[in-house]
Short mmCIF file of C-alpha atoms in Angstrom, two decimals:
data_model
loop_
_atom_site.label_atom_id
_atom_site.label_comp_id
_atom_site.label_asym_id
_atom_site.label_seq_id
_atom_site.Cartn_x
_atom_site.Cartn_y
_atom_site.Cartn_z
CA UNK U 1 101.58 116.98 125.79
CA UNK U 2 100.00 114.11 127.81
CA UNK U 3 96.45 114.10 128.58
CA UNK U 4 96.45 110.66 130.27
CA UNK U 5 93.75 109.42 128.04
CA UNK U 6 94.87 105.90 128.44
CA UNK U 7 95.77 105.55 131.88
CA UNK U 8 94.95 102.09 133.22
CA UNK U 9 94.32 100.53 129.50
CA UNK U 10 96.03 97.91 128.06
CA UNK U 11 96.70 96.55 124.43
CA UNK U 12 97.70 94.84 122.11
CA UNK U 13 99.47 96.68 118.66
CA UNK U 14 99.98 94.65 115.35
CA UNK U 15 102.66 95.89 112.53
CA UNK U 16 105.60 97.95 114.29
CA UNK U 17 108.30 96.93 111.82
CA UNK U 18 110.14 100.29 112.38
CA UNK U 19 109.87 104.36 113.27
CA UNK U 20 108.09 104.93 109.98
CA UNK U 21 105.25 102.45 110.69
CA UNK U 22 102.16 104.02 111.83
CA UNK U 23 101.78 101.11 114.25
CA UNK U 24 104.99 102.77 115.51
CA UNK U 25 103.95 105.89 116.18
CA UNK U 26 100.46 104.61 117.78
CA UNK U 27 102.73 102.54 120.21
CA UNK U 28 104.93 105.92 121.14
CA UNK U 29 101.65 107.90 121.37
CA UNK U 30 99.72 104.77 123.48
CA UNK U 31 102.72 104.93 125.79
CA UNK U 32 102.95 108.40 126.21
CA UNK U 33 98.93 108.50 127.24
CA UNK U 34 99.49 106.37 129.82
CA UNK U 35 98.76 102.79 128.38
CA UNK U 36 100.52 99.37 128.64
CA UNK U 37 101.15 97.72 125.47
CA UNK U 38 102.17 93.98 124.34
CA UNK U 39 103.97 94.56 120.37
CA UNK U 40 103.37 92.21 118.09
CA UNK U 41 104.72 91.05 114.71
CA UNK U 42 104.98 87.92 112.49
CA UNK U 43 108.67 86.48 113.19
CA UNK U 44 110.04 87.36 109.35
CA UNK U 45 108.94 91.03 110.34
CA UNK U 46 110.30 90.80 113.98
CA UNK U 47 114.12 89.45 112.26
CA UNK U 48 113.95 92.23 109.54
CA UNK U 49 112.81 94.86 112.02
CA UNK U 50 114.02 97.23 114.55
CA UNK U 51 111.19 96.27 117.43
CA UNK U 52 113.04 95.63 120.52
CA UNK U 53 114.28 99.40 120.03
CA UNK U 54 110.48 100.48 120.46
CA UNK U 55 110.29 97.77 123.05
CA UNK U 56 112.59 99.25 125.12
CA UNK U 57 111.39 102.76 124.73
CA UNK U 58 108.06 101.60 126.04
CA UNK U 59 108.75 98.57 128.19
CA UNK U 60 106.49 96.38 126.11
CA UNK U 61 107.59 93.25 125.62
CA UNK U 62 107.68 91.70 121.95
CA UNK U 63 105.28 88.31 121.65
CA UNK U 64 105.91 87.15 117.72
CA UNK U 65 102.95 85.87 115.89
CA UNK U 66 102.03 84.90 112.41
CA UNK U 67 98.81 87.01 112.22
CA UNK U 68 97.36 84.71 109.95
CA UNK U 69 97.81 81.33 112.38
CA UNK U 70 94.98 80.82 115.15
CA UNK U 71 97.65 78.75 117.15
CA UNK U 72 100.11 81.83 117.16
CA UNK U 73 97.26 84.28 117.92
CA UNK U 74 95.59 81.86 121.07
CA UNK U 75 99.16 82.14 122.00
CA UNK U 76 99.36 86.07 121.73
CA UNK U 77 96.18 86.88 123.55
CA UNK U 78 96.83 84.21 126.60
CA UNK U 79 100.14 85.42 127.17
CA UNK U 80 99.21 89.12 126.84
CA UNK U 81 96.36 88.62 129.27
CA UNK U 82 99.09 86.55 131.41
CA UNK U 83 101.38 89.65 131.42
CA UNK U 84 98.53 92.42 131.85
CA UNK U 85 96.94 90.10 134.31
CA UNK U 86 93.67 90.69 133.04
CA UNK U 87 91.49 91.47 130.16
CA UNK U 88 92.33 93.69 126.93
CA UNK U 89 91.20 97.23 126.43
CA UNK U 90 92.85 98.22 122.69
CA UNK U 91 93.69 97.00 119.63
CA UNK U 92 95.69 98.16 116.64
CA UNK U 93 95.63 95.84 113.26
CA UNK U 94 97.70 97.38 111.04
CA UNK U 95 99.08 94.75 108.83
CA UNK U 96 98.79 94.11 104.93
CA UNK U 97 100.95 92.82 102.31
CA UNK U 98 100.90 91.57 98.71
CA UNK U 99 103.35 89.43 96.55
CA UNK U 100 101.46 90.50 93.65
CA UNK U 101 102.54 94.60 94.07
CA UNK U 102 105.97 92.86 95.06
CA UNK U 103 106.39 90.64 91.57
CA UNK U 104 104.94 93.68 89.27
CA UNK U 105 101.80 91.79 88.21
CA UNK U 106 99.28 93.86 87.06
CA UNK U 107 95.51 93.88 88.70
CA UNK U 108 94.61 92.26 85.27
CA UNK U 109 96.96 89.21 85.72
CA UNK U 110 97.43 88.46 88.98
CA UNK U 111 98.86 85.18 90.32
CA UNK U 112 95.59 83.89 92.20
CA UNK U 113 97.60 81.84 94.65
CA UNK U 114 99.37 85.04 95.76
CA UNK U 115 95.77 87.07 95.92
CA UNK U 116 94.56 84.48 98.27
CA UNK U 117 97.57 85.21 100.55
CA UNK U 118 97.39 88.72 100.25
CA UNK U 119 93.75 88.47 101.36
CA UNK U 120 94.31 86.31 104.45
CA UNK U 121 97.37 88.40 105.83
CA UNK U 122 95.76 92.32 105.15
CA UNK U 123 91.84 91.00 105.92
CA UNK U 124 90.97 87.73 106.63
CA UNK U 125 93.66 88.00 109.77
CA UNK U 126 91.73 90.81 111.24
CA UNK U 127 88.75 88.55 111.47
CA UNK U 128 90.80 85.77 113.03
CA UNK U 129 92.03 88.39 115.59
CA UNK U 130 88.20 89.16 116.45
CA UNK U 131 87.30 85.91 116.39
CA UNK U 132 90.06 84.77 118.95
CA UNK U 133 89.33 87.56 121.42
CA UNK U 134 85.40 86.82 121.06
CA UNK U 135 86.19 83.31 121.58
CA UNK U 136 88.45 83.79 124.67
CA UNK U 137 86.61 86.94 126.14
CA UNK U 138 89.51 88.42 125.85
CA UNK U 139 88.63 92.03 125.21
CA UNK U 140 86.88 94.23 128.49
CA UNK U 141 83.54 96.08 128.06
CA UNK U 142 83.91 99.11 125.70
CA UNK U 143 87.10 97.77 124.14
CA UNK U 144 88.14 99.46 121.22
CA UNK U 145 89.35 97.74 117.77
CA UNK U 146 91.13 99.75 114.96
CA UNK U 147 92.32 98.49 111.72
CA UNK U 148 93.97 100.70 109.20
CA UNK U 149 92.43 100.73 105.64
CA UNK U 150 92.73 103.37 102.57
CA UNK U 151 90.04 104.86 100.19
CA UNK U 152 91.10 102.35 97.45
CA UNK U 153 88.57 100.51 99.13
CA UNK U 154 86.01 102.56 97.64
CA UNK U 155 87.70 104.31 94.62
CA UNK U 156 89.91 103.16 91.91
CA UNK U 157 93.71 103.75 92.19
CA UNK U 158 95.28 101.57 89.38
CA UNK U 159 98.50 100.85 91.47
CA UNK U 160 96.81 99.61 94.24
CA UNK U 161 95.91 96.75 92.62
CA UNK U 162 94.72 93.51 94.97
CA UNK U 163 95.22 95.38 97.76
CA UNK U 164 91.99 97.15 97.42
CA UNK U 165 90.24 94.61 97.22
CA UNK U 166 91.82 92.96 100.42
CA UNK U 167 90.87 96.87 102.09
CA UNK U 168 87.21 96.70 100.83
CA UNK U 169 87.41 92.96 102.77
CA UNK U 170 88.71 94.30 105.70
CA UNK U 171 85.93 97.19 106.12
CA UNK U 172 83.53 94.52 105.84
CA UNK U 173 84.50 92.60 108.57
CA UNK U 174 84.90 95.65 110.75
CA UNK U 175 81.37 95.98 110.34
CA UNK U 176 80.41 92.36 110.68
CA UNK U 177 82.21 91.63 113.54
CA UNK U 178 81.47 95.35 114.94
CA UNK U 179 77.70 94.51 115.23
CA UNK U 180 77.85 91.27 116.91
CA UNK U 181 81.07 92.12 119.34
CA UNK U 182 79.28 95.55 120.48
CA UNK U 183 75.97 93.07 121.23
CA UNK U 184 78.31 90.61 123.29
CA UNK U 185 80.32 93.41 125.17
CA UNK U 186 80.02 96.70 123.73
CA UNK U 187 83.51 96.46 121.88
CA UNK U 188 83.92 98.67 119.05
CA UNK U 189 85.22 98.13 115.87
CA UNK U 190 86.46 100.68 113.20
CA UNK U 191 88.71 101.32 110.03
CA UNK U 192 90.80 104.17 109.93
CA UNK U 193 90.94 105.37 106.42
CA UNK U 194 94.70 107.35 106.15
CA UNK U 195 96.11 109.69 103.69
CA UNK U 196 99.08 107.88 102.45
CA UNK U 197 101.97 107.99 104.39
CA UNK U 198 105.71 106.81 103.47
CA UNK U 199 106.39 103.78 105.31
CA UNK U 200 107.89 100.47 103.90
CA UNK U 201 104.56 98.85 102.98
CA UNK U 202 102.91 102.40 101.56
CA UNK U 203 106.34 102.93 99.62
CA UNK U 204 105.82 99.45 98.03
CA UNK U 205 103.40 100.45 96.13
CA UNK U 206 104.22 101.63 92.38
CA UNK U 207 103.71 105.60 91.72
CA UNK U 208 103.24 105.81 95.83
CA UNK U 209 105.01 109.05 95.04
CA UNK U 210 101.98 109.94 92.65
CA UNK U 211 99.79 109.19 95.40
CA UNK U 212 101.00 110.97 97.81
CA UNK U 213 101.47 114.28 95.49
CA UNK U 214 97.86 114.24 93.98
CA UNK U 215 97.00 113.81 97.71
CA UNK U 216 98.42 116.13 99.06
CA UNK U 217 97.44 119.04 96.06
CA UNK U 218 93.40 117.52 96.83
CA UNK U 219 93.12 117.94 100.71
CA UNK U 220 92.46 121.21 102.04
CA UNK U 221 94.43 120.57 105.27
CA UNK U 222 96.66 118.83 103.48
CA UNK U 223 97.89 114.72 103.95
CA UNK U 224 97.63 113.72 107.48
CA UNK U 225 100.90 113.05 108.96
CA UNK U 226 101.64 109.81 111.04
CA UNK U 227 102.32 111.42 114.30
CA UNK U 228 98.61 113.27 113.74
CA UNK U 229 97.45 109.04 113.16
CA UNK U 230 98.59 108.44 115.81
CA UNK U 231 97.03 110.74 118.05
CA UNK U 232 93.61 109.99 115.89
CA UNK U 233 94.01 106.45 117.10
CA UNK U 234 94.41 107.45 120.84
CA UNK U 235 91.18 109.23 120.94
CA UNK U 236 89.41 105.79 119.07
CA UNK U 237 91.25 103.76 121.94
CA UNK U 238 90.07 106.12 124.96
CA UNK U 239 86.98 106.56 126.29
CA UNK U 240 86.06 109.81 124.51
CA UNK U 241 84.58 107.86 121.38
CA UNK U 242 82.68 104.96 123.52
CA UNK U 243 79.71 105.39 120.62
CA UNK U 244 81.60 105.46 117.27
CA UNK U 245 81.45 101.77 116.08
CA UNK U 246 80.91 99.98 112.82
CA UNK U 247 82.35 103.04 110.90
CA UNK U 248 85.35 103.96 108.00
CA UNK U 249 86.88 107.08 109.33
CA UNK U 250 89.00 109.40 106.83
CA UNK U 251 91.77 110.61 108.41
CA UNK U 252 93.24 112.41 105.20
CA UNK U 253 92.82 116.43 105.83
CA UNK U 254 89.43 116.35 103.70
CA UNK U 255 90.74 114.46 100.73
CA UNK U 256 87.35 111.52 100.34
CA UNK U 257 85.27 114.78 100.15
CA UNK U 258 86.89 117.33 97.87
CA UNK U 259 85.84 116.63 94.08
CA UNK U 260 89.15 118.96 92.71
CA UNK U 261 90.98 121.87 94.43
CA UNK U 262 92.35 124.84 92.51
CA UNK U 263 95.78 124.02 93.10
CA UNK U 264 94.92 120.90 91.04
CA UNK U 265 92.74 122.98 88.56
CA UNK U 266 95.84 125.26 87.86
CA UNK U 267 98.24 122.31 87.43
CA UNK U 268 95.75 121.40 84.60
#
């Protein structure tokens, strides 16, 4: 069911490498609200994905760009404004990755040069992003700005290694850049904090199985699924939520606030 809650909006969506991604699914759900959307991936991702099928489904065109390059994202935001004719109303960051989880190496021996990457393409890049809209006044009054981040951030899952650290980065800058974007032009800027969910980049991860298991056995409503992200995301985009800025929001059927369930009490 439609409710039309982005009719008129336009924006921008980071990460839809294929129908598992949650940036996916957000693009489906944007489009089915009434929004127009510009897709977005770094080229490798665009050549290993299946974009132009979502492309088609939503009559979005594809504009490739390394998320990490200020060229590539000047490039992004003038031609999306180009094709929108006019200013931005949405944004979905939902990109990460980490050579580290990729090689095996454990949080305890991690090849620096690799940490450095992982922290400019699954954090740093969502400050250039801000920074290139702010710059360009790219983004309209009451914009909206979502990045998707996971409670390693604030607790310790062993397997998540560096990318925890690159999630506890990311929040940060959702909150730095959330103050002084919603003083320049009342664009907000949140994290969305999401059970774990099998796509390619969550099934990366060693003992994502475990994860998702002990998840689901701790959350009363159980692990959100994608399609339910999705429409989360929609309501952050619209203009229902025009006051919720600067904030981590679980979306993870009660998980970050349960301290044990009985289901995991009786496994014990």
């Amino acid at each position: 069911m439609s409710y039309n809650l982005l009719k008129g909006k336009k924006g921008i969506i980071f990460g839809a490498l294929n129908e598992q991604s949650l940036a996916w699914k957000t693009a489906l759900k944007a489009h089915e609200e009434g929004a127009e959307i510009v897709l977005t991936n770094a080229p490798i991702a665009l050549r290993m994905g299946e974009i132009n099928k979502l492309s088609e489904a939503i009559n979005a065109p594809v504009i490739g760009a390394d998320v990490t390059s200020i060229d590539d994202l000047n490039n992004l935001f003038d031609k999306s404004i180009e094709h929108f004719g006019g200013k931005i109303d949405f944004i979905l960051h939902s990109v990460g990755m980490s050579m580290n989880i990729r090689k095996g190496n454990h949080y305890t021996n991690l090849n620096h040069e690799w940490e450095l990457k992982t922290l400019d393409i699954s954090a740093v890049s969502f400050h250039k992003v801000l920074q290139v809209a702010y710059e360009k006044d790219a983004l309209n009054e009451w914009a909206s700005v979502v990045a998707l981040t996971y409670i390693a951030a604030q607790r310790i899952f062993p397997d998540y290694n560096e990318m925890a650290d690159a999630k506890s980065l990311l929040e940060s800058i959702a909150r730095g850049f959330g103050y002084h974007y919603g003083i320049k032009n009342k664009v907000r800027v949140n994290t969305i904090s999401q059970s774990p969910t099998r796509t390619t980049a969550g099934s990366g991860v060693k003992g994502f199985d475990g994860f998702v298991n002990f998840a689901e056995a701790m959350s009363p409503l159980g692990n959100a699924p994608a399609e339910a992200f999705a429409d989360y995301c929609v309501t952050l985009f619209s203009d229902l939520t025009k006051y919720v800025t600067m904030q981590n929001l679980y979306h993870d059927g009660g998980y970050s606030s349960t301290g044990v369930t009985q289901a995991v009490i009786d496994k014990m």
